[in-house]
XYZ file of C-alpha atoms in Angstrom:
534
model
C 2.881 20.938 22.277
C 3.947 21.579 25.965
C 1.331 21.143 28.180
C 2.631 21.764 31.633
C 5.661 21.027 34.019
C 5.279 19.277 37.188
C 7.250 18.904 40.485
C 6.678 16.002 42.723
C 8.176 14.867 46.188
C 8.002 11.983 48.287
C 6.302 12.579 51.831
C 6.578 10.079 54.523
C 2.969 10.637 55.588
C 1.242 11.333 52.403
C 3.381 9.362 49.974
C 3.980 10.802 46.487
C 2.661 14.160 46.204
C 2.475 16.863 43.311
C 4.100 20.201 44.948
C 3.470 22.435 42.263
C 2.675 22.535 38.544
C 2.921 25.301 35.750
C 0.581 26.145 34.332
C -1.862 25.249 36.982
C -3.548 22.167 35.702
C -5.752 21.581 38.631
C -5.796 18.479 40.923
C -7.142 15.830 38.437
C -5.023 12.823 38.256
C -2.055 14.072 40.591
C -2.058 11.122 42.703
C -1.710 8.921 39.701
C 0.840 11.210 38.146
C 2.858 11.800 41.317
C 3.298 7.882 41.475
C 4.423 7.833 38.056
C 7.118 10.307 38.445
C 8.506 8.830 41.703
C 7.948 5.094 40.729
C 8.749 1.760 42.865
C 12.377 1.330 44.118
C 13.775 4.744 43.582
C 14.793 4.864 47.120
C 17.874 3.231 46.153
C 18.676 5.210 43.078
C 20.738 8.337 43.198
C 19.090 9.728 40.013
C 17.163 8.656 36.927
C 15.070 9.733 34.219
C 12.513 7.913 32.077
C 9.179 8.429 30.094
C 5.859 7.464 30.326
C 2.219 7.795 28.853
C -1.046 8.474 30.622
C -4.161 8.083 28.711
C -4.794 7.489 24.909
C -5.084 9.808 22.170
C -8.214 12.146 22.722
C -9.710 13.875 19.679
C -10.509 17.663 19.994
C -14.182 18.427 18.483
C -13.841 21.131 15.656
C -13.009 21.346 12.012
C -11.008 18.268 10.611
C -9.960 16.981 7.118
C -10.435 13.156 6.422
C -8.163 10.981 4.248
C -7.942 7.293 3.272
C -4.667 5.600 2.830
C -3.956 3.708 -0.755
C -0.369 3.863 -0.735
C -0.405 7.674 -0.331
C -3.465 9.702 1.685
C -6.270 10.719 -0.365
C -9.207 13.031 0.443
C -11.963 11.044 2.022
C -14.882 13.306 2.096
C -15.085 15.933 -0.605
C -16.823 18.523 1.805
C -14.580 21.260 2.622
C -16.593 21.983 5.986
C -16.035 18.630 8.022
C -16.626 18.652 11.785
C -15.550 16.122 14.392
C -17.527 15.398 17.467
C -17.644 12.680 20.029
C -20.805 10.635 20.892
C -18.804 8.570 23.470
C -15.462 7.610 24.018
C -15.563 4.587 21.410
C -17.029 6.556 18.586
C -15.960 9.414 16.495
C -18.828 11.233 14.543
C -17.417 13.289 11.523
C -20.192 15.204 9.586
C -19.779 16.841 6.208
C -21.993 18.998 4.561
C -24.366 16.318 2.995
C -25.845 13.267 4.904
C -24.123 10.947 2.556
C -20.767 12.336 3.658
C -21.395 11.408 7.517
C -18.920 9.074 8.778
C -19.199 7.164 12.165
C -15.624 5.646 13.258
C -15.790 2.606 15.786
C -12.387 3.177 17.763
C -13.017 -0.255 19.474
C -10.008 -2.466 18.740
C -8.665 -0.008 16.500
C -5.395 0.949 16.130
C -4.614 4.774 16.765
C -1.183 6.140 15.553
C 0.213 9.953 15.767
C 1.854 10.743 12.789
C 2.639 14.272 13.198
C 1.421 16.909 15.658
C -1.709 17.363 13.641
C -2.439 14.021 11.883
C -3.708 10.984 12.917
C -4.153 7.539 11.396
C -6.835 5.255 12.228
C -6.611 1.466 11.104
C -9.681 -0.439 11.432
C -8.322 -3.449 9.557
C -5.411 -3.484 6.902
C -7.659 -2.336 4.081
C -9.559 0.389 5.892
C -7.346 3.174 7.160
C -8.536 6.739 7.856
C -6.322 9.498 8.449
C -7.656 12.514 10.430
C -5.987 15.812 10.270
C -6.958 18.088 13.185
C -6.403 18.896 16.986
C -5.852 15.897 19.223
C -3.971 15.610 22.385
C -2.000 12.524 24.081
C -0.063 13.036 27.293
C 3.555 12.197 27.273
C 6.034 12.586 30.108
C 9.672 12.699 30.821
C 10.633 12.764 34.215
C 14.073 13.512 35.760
C 14.435 12.278 39.577
C 17.085 12.588 42.317
C 17.578 11.020 45.801
C 19.874 13.229 47.978
C 20.726 12.299 51.360
C 19.628 14.847 53.873
C 19.693 14.154 57.831
C 17.381 17.149 58.416
C 14.667 14.769 57.105
C 12.938 12.037 59.096
C 13.490 9.369 56.384
C 17.070 10.512 55.747
C 16.850 11.255 52.070
C 14.887 13.751 49.833
C 13.310 12.346 46.635
C 12.126 14.789 43.997
C 11.170 14.643 40.527
C 10.415 16.957 37.736
C 8.271 16.166 34.947
C 7.651 17.765 31.488
C 4.287 17.123 29.897
C 3.941 17.424 26.069
C 1.562 16.001 23.370
C 4.351 14.838 21.138
C 6.615 11.906 22.297
C 9.585 12.777 19.949
C 9.605 16.372 21.703
C 10.629 14.780 24.743
C 14.183 14.075 23.251
C 15.170 17.653 23.430
C 13.790 18.511 27.078
C 16.441 16.623 29.089
C 18.902 19.178 29.991
C 16.344 21.853 30.859
C 14.532 19.498 33.023
C 17.669 18.525 34.730
C 18.325 22.218 35.432
C 14.749 22.728 37.018
C 15.429 19.611 39.201
C 18.531 21.074 40.608
C 16.765 24.335 41.187
C 13.972 22.522 42.946
C 16.377 20.864 45.208
C 17.579 24.096 46.815
C 14.187 24.602 48.101
C 13.130 23.219 51.581
C 11.206 19.931 51.847
C 7.728 19.170 52.905
C 8.776 18.399 56.489
C 9.850 22.142 56.708
C 6.300 23.757 55.419
C 4.569 23.851 58.797
C 4.970 27.516 59.282
C 5.713 28.628 55.484
C 3.022 26.586 53.539
C 2.579 29.086 50.834
C 5.796 30.617 49.949
C 7.563 27.180 48.841
C 4.770 26.129 46.229
C 5.123 29.472 44.747
C 8.979 29.348 44.793
C 8.750 26.037 43.133
C 5.912 27.404 40.511
C 8.330 29.951 39.515
C 11.230 27.425 38.670
C 8.678 25.344 36.443
C 7.285 28.617 34.794
C 11.183 29.454 33.858
C 11.723 25.946 32.688
C 8.448 25.946 30.579
C 9.404 29.218 29.021
C 12.862 27.952 28.251
C 11.427 24.888 26.560
C 8.767 27.060 24.650
C 11.726 28.567 22.982
C 12.747 25.548 21.417
C 9.564 25.228 19.738
C 10.509 26.889 16.548
C 13.342 24.958 15.974
C 11.733 21.661 16.602
C 8.613 22.492 14.316
C 10.973 23.142 11.499
C 13.065 20.091 12.014
C 9.755 17.981 12.491
C 8.419 19.551 9.275
C 11.930 17.829 7.501
C 11.243 14.214 9.092
C 11.350 11.993 6.354
C 7.863 9.716 6.339
C 7.467 7.463 3.470
C 4.490 7.948 1.422
C 4.717 4.714 -0.234
C 4.677 2.314 2.791
C 2.385 3.131 5.808
C 4.351 0.768 7.931
C 7.511 2.749 7.359
C 6.568 6.038 9.368
C 9.691 5.988 11.850
C 10.980 9.550 11.889
C 14.526 9.502 10.527
C 15.487 12.412 13.008
C 13.870 10.904 16.006
C 17.498 11.002 17.392
C 16.981 12.850 20.392
C 14.661 10.162 21.750
C 16.773 7.478 20.684
C 20.004 8.695 20.920
C 21.416 6.147 23.696
C 19.267 3.319 22.330
C 21.506 0.447 21.508
C 20.812 -3.105 19.651
C 24.366 -3.915 20.914
C 23.095 -3.619 24.688
C 19.953 -5.533 23.594
C 22.131 -8.360 22.606
C 24.238 -8.402 25.172
C 21.455 -8.520 27.801
C 19.292 -11.158 26.210
C 21.513 -12.914 23.610
C 19.979 -15.407 21.479
C 16.472 -14.892 23.153
C 16.223 -11.598 21.075
C 14.956 -13.598 18.307
C 11.791 -14.203 20.672
C 11.228 -10.406 20.869
C 11.749 -9.975 17.239
C 8.762 -12.497 16.729
C 6.757 -11.052 19.500
C 7.102 -7.603 17.718
C 6.005 -8.839 14.457
C 2.991 -10.437 15.877
C 2.026 -7.658 18.160
C 2.355 -8.990 21.355
C 1.964 -7.360 24.790
C 5.574 -6.845 26.114
C 6.806 -5.883 29.562
C 10.280 -5.037 30.648
C 10.263 -6.043 34.357
C 13.266 -4.272 36.456
C 13.127 -3.893 40.063
C 15.282 -3.745 43.256
C 17.477 -6.352 44.004
C 16.750 -9.142 46.749
C 19.558 -7.662 49.022
C 18.168 -4.890 50.541
C 21.411 -3.260 51.517
C 22.585 -3.197 47.940
C 22.359 0.269 45.786
C 20.579 -0.505 42.586
C 22.739 2.088 40.755
C 22.163 5.258 38.781
C 19.779 5.485 35.727
C 17.760 2.018 36.443
C 14.698 3.051 34.574
C 16.972 5.330 32.158
C 18.881 2.020 31.084
C 15.651 0.159 30.627
C 13.921 2.783 28.687
C 16.932 2.565 26.182
C 16.684 -1.181 26.016
C 12.879 -0.490 24.826
C 13.670 2.149 22.490
C 16.209 -0.264 20.884
C 13.149 -2.176 19.717
C 12.570 0.319 16.932
C 15.705 -0.544 15.390
C 15.369 -4.423 15.726
C 12.068 -4.528 13.527
C 12.805 -1.055 11.186
C 11.469 -0.533 8.773
C 8.322 -1.304 10.655
C 7.044 1.447 12.919
C 6.678 0.714 16.406
C 7.506 3.744 18.129
C 3.745 4.807 18.962
C 3.186 1.345 20.660
C 6.111 2.087 23.346
C 4.090 3.335 26.326
C 7.062 3.832 28.685
C 6.934 3.262 32.470
C 3.473 1.778 33.793
C 2.136 1.647 37.194
C -0.452 -0.849 38.906
C -2.451 2.582 39.326
C -3.066 2.898 35.598
C -5.711 0.439 34.943
C -6.942 -0.666 31.402
C -3.838 -0.538 29.434
C -3.235 -4.276 29.813
C -6.440 -4.853 27.948
C -5.123 -3.343 24.808
C -3.424 -4.653 21.627
C 0.478 -4.336 20.713
C 2.175 -2.251 23.417
C 5.709 -2.310 24.941
C 5.699 -1.166 28.772
C 8.191 -0.879 31.451
C 7.200 -1.930 35.182
C 8.972 -2.383 38.299
C 6.464 -4.244 40.706
C 7.348 -8.009 40.938
C 3.728 -8.681 41.015
C 3.475 -8.218 37.185
C 5.363 -11.462 36.655
C 2.529 -13.364 38.242
C -0.003 -11.708 36.393
C 0.272 -13.437 33.213
C -3.101 -12.620 31.847
C -1.683 -8.925 31.626
C 1.306 -9.805 29.178
C 2.331 -12.071 26.435
C 5.844 -11.405 26.794
C 7.943 -10.539 29.961
C 11.549 -9.442 29.982
C 13.337 -9.753 33.266
C 16.113 -7.160 32.861
C 17.600 -8.158 36.189
C 17.929 -11.798 35.380
C 18.249 -11.415 31.381
C 15.263 -14.106 30.823
C 12.463 -13.914 28.779
C 9.147 -15.455 29.812
C 6.187 -16.258 27.603
C 2.647 -16.207 29.283
C 1.290 -18.858 26.931
C 3.672 -21.678 26.189
C 0.870 -23.310 24.155
C 1.413 -20.819 21.518
C 5.044 -20.502 22.210
C 7.299 -18.105 19.962
C 10.343 -20.336 20.813
C 9.113 -22.703 17.914
C 11.952 -23.360 15.813
C 12.039 -20.916 13.017
C 15.161 -22.097 11.233
C 15.675 -19.049 9.210
C 15.336 -17.078 12.179
C 17.910 -19.233 14.219
C 20.597 -19.216 11.321
C 20.166 -15.395 10.895
C 20.380 -14.330 14.627
C 23.252 -16.744 15.458
C 25.184 -15.639 12.496
C 24.435 -11.873 13.793
C 25.479 -12.619 16.953
C 28.964 -14.447 15.903
C 29.232 -11.040 13.880
C 28.880 -8.903 16.936
C 31.005 -10.875 19.310
C 33.631 -12.038 16.897
C 33.765 -9.581 14.222
C 32.814 -6.619 16.356
C 30.611 -4.860 14.082
C 29.018 -1.754 15.341
C 25.687 -0.572 15.987
C 24.949 1.082 12.570
C 26.336 -2.005 11.130
C 23.723 -4.406 13.148
C 20.659 -1.996 12.511
C 21.389 -2.339 8.631
C 21.452 -5.870 8.844
C 18.234 -6.366 10.747
C 16.459 -3.628 8.506
C 17.411 -5.604 5.216
C 16.398 -9.115 7.000
C 12.790 -7.640 7.994
C 12.417 -6.091 4.564
C 12.885 -9.591 2.939
C 10.216 -11.379 4.976
C 7.626 -8.595 5.465
C 5.683 -9.968 2.504
C 5.468 -13.181 4.259
C 4.301 -11.860 7.527
C 0.696 -12.560 8.670
C -1.297 -9.617 7.745
C -2.066 -7.571 11.078
C -3.630 -4.348 11.960
C -0.308 -2.679 12.614
C 1.709 -3.844 9.568
C -0.880 -2.571 6.936
C -0.129 -2.390 3.420
C 2.278 -4.960 2.639
C -0.010 -7.488 1.476
C -1.523 -4.927 -0.874
C 1.860 -4.103 -2.191
C 2.350 -7.688 -2.941
C -1.011 -8.240 -4.765
C -0.471 -5.058 -6.596
C 2.251 -6.475 -8.586
C -0.477 -9.207 -10.185
C -2.728 -6.935 -11.539
C -2.591 -3.720 -13.749
C -3.748 -0.540 -12.021
C -7.218 -0.448 -13.437
C -8.163 -3.985 -11.823
C -6.053 -2.992 -8.478
C -8.335 0.120 -7.989
C -11.581 -2.301 -8.745
C -10.318 -4.822 -6.251
C -9.963 -2.317 -3.296
C -13.418 -0.607 -4.433
C -14.801 -4.014 -4.014
C -13.009 -4.520 -0.447
C -14.520 -0.856 0.665
C -17.553 -1.619 -0.586
C -18.115 -5.015 1.411
C -16.721 -3.311 4.381
C -18.511 0.019 4.530
C -21.926 -1.140 3.415
C -24.281 -3.420 5.583
C -26.322 -4.213 2.396
C -25.517 -4.211 -1.243
C -28.152 -3.755 -4.168
C -28.485 -6.086 -7.219
C -26.297 -3.740 -9.430
C -23.478 -3.728 -6.508
C -23.583 -7.377 -6.368
C -23.373 -7.822 -10.154
C -20.449 -5.495 -10.237
C -18.707 -7.227 -7.635
C -19.153 -10.752 -9.156
C -18.063 -9.456 -12.567
C -15.052 -7.837 -11.000
C -13.797 -10.611 -9.434
C -14.205 -13.212 -12.315
C -12.621 -10.568 -14.701
C -9.563 -9.996 -12.481
C -8.916 -13.465 -10.904
C -7.605 -15.377 -14.110
C -4.854 -17.500 -12.279
C -4.590 -19.506 -9.202
C -1.710 -17.401 -7.906
C -3.907 -14.117 -8.366
C -6.714 -15.689 -6.654
C -4.784 -17.238 -3.624
C -3.070 -13.980 -2.979
C -6.086 -11.729 -3.025
C -7.924 -14.155 -0.630
C -4.842 -13.906 1.649
C -5.818 -10.320 1.966
C -9.473 -11.085 1.949
C -9.455 -13.624 4.852
C -6.798 -11.817 6.990
C -8.622 -8.685 6.938
C -11.492 -10.273 8.678
C -14.081 -10.041 5.822
C -17.197 -12.076 5.997
C -16.921 -14.854 3.419
C -20.619 -15.457 3.611
C -20.833 -12.066 1.709
C -19.587 -13.927 -1.136
C -22.388 -16.189 -1.171
C -25.051 -13.805 -0.531
C -25.630 -13.391 -4.491
C -27.598 -17.042 -4.423
C -30.501 -15.059 -2.492
C -30.847 -12.472 -4.752
C -34.033 -12.239 -7.046
C -32.177 -11.231 -10.146
C -31.319 -14.252 -12.017
C -28.310 -12.643 -13.751
C -26.862 -11.955 -10.096
C -27.534 -15.463 -9.117
C -25.639 -17.042 -12.061
C -22.446 -14.777 -11.721
C -22.432 -15.761 -8.220
C -22.579 -19.383 -9.005
C -19.943 -19.002 -11.568
C -17.683 -17.482 -8.829
C -18.422 -19.943 -6.190
C -17.401 -23.007 -8.698
C -13.954 -20.896 -9.332
C -13.624 -20.774 -5.365
C -14.330 -24.480 -5.063
C -12.003 -25.101 -7.840
C -8.933 -23.396 -6.528
C -9.590 -23.595 -2.648
C -11.745 -26.139 -1.341
C -11.073 -25.458 2.189
C -12.149 -21.881 2.144
C -15.247 -22.847 0.257
C -16.044 -25.049 3.074
C -16.031 -22.122 5.259
C -18.789 -20.602 3.617
C -22.504 -20.997 4.880
C -23.635 -23.947 3.057
C -27.314 -22.484 3.036
C -26.169 -19.806 0.440
C -24.747 -22.490 -1.771
C -27.862 -24.556 -2.050
């Protein structure tokens, strides 16, 4: 869980450099890591702390167990001997004992979420959700830095940072004090400017400081793992996976601060989160070069970002929060549904990199695509957020009351949200109320069959049409099912393929179903390739 500790320093000639690490992890990626540990604008900050993530989830080949989600995790492959291996960075190959239990998962555009230290969910679409229990790694960092005036150094100040790397985001919440202690000890060592005649002794001394910090943090693992095993994950709603005891990381996150900063514009953030937009929080140095920004600039923004977890609770967005991002880390802006912190003003002018930009200094929110504006008036949202702000400003409700009010509001509108990759399961919960358990299981089986198989035999086509005709007896049932069907990006032409089948019975059942489709939704019928209907 704890991978390493790193020490970094700003050198006038070399720039940001890693001065030591424990355990020794080699030199790969050190320049990128150093630029994260000492980000832009810190020359005006006395002290700060922040978290960030570099890279995506990386699966480690070996023995795994696979699951699929249907309100709860159920075994996917029956083989007790399942092996995961790579073919490339975008495809996972999972092999069971039989060839029929071989599974290839394309990770392109998939949503990969860390649920626990050994369990990951992979969402390909709202109805195809895999779980993999095995070994994987993802690098999260918590960095603490200080800027100390020092007349003996050419630039007049000493900027240093210590960071811990962990495979568990929530573990960072208990690392703060021990990393601060490492940083204090690090400052007792001389700087790079003085290493000319004693180049080896200083890195060794710093490594010993990191080793002690590493061992101290390792001592917390037993308690943390025990606490982690008690986290309350919902087995009924996959969207509600936010750990109830993640207080260490979010202890200073405050919705009251978020409303104070952005006021009524918070409703834009709210809708952006529901629609899985790319969100950037921009914090940068003031235009007055003599003005000190103040302590904890990045820390304060991290807390604003973490407060978003409570803004859309019970939906889980904590794994979408990536923390601080640097210009050196390219490719992340092409992904969907993330929340990041940046400090370089160039981001404001590169609108193709984000959907929503929150300028923390100015307290404003900017959209990259005004033609698809989230500012479009939603009367319910306007009334709700205006009333909530009045309660905050006039009645002075507290933080927990604000969170409770928002959670109830979000829970009430979940069923009407557009189905997306992240907020999976809710449409299925809604249609489950319209069918008995047998019918519901049959419908989900059809969806899985259509997604997993490139072609279907006559008997499978016949089963599909008969099930749909037996289950969809009312217009309401029909429309709710097809909301799930169309929002899951299934090919509508699949429904008309039976007209080309050589089996007369399959053709008849297909045409009978298409007549039902035309009766209850003519617009949907028009989207099917007319070639199949002839």
